[in-house]
XYZ file of C-alpha atoms in Angstrom:
140
model
C -15.990 -5.957 9.227
C -16.618 -6.360 5.482
C -14.955 -8.734 3.044
C -12.498 -5.939 1.957
C -11.743 -4.364 5.364
C -8.114 -4.449 6.432
C -7.413 -5.737 9.939
C -4.639 -4.270 12.167
C -2.036 -6.907 10.990
C -2.759 -6.170 7.332
C -2.373 -2.407 7.973
C 0.904 -2.869 9.722
C 2.443 -5.248 7.185
C 1.314 -2.935 4.290
C 2.884 0.121 6.064
C 6.125 -1.814 6.736
C 6.386 -2.770 3.050
C 5.619 0.840 2.161
C 8.277 2.121 4.524
C 10.884 -0.294 3.090
C 9.910 0.729 -0.424
C 10.338 4.452 0.437
C 13.632 3.995 2.072
C 15.145 1.572 -0.506
C 14.113 3.901 -3.401
C 16.783 6.338 -2.249
C 14.102 9.052 -2.440
C 12.293 8.992 0.828
C 10.114 11.978 -0.072
C 9.152 11.062 -3.655
C 8.958 8.336 -6.294
C 12.148 6.975 -7.974
C 12.203 6.280 -11.613
C 12.420 2.532 -10.777
C 11.623 0.980 -7.385
C 14.249 -0.678 -5.227
C 12.449 -4.033 -5.634
C 12.681 -3.791 -9.412
C 16.404 -3.319 -9.199
C 16.668 -6.609 -7.118
C 15.372 -8.692 -9.979
C 17.909 -10.130 -12.497
C 17.301 -9.193 -16.172
C 14.846 -11.479 -17.816
C 12.876 -12.571 -14.683
C 9.186 -12.025 -14.279
C 8.690 -8.409 -13.221
C 4.898 -8.595 -12.714
C 5.242 -9.569 -9.097
C 7.350 -6.565 -8.330
C 4.984 -4.305 -10.307
C 2.273 -5.461 -7.848
C 4.474 -4.388 -4.965
C 4.988 -0.946 -6.566
C 1.219 -0.657 -7.173
C 0.461 -1.550 -3.533
C 3.119 0.930 -2.278
C 1.796 3.739 -4.534
C -1.734 3.107 -3.173
C -0.355 3.099 0.326
C 1.559 6.279 -0.310
C -1.591 8.034 -1.725
C -3.593 7.023 1.337
C -0.810 8.272 3.827
C -0.776 11.602 1.874
C -4.525 11.935 2.510
C -4.018 11.760 6.250
C -3.995 14.905 8.326
C -0.566 16.305 9.158
C -0.033 14.882 12.584
C -1.068 11.277 11.743
C 1.025 11.528 8.558
C 4.079 12.528 10.455
C 3.609 9.839 13.016
C 3.168 7.096 10.232
C 6.390 8.403 8.530
C 8.348 8.394 11.738
C 7.174 4.904 12.566
C 7.594 3.243 9.248
C 10.060 5.292 7.111
C 12.659 6.668 9.463
C 15.198 4.189 10.883
C 14.609 4.775 14.660
C 14.411 1.717 16.742
C 13.513 3.279 20.105
C 9.917 4.376 20.756
C 11.397 7.137 23.089
C 13.348 8.606 20.083
C 10.349 8.297 17.815
C 8.161 10.055 20.347
C 10.914 12.778 20.845
C 10.981 13.253 16.999
C 7.190 13.894 17.124
C 7.590 16.161 20.128
C 5.318 14.046 22.424
C 5.670 11.476 25.229
C 5.703 7.779 24.555
C 2.163 7.241 25.621
C 0.889 10.075 23.385
C 2.957 8.673 20.534
C 1.394 5.216 20.932
C -2.106 6.952 21.020
C -1.352 8.993 17.878
C 0.061 5.943 16.082
C -3.071 3.881 16.846
C -5.324 6.694 15.613
C -3.239 7.173 12.492
C -3.376 3.495 11.673
C -7.215 3.595 12.081
C -7.419 6.640 9.751
C -5.171 4.996 7.272
C -7.204 1.763 7.250
C -10.413 3.710 6.870
C -9.033 5.605 3.790
C -7.848 2.292 2.229
C -11.014 0.550 3.017
C -12.982 3.324 1.409
C -10.704 3.223 -1.665
C -11.157 -0.485 -2.021
C -14.845 -0.096 -2.314
C -14.729 2.765 -4.924
C -15.677 1.617 -8.385
C -13.252 3.393 -10.776
C -14.333 4.979 -13.981
C -12.536 2.292 -16.064
C -14.008 -0.610 -14.084
C -17.194 -2.397 -15.275
C -20.043 -1.412 -13.081
C -23.371 -3.206 -13.783
C -25.366 -0.251 -12.572
C -23.756 1.907 -15.245
C -24.188 -0.649 -17.925
C -27.974 -0.067 -17.901
C -27.414 3.262 -19.673
C -25.518 1.363 -22.391
C -28.071 -1.339 -22.969
C -30.816 -0.639 -25.572
C -34.118 0.070 -23.902
C -36.855 -2.392 -24.829
C -40.199 -0.895 -25.504
């Protein structure tokens, strides 16, 4: 496991925050104009902390949308929909409880792999020392 790899607890807590963000937005299938967390802050308070929550949830949402259909549905049923019983969640997915647990475990692994890969990607706007060599003047 590398320095940026997410463990199972981090994946679960990140998906729980994402699920709450999706449900409290009032738009479970899309993005609201302002997140539910931003509406909780009184005017004049520091909004930077809540901007970080939005950023994390948008990253999480992008990773969930990259999942294949079945794992994506299982993640949404587990974290976005308000079902408390595993039997009901499994029924909503059309599988037995054991299969639901297996699908959920596989979906979390796929999600973690997507996020871990995204954490390692150097963005175009980031400073990458390897790309800086093309900017430096060549000494002769």
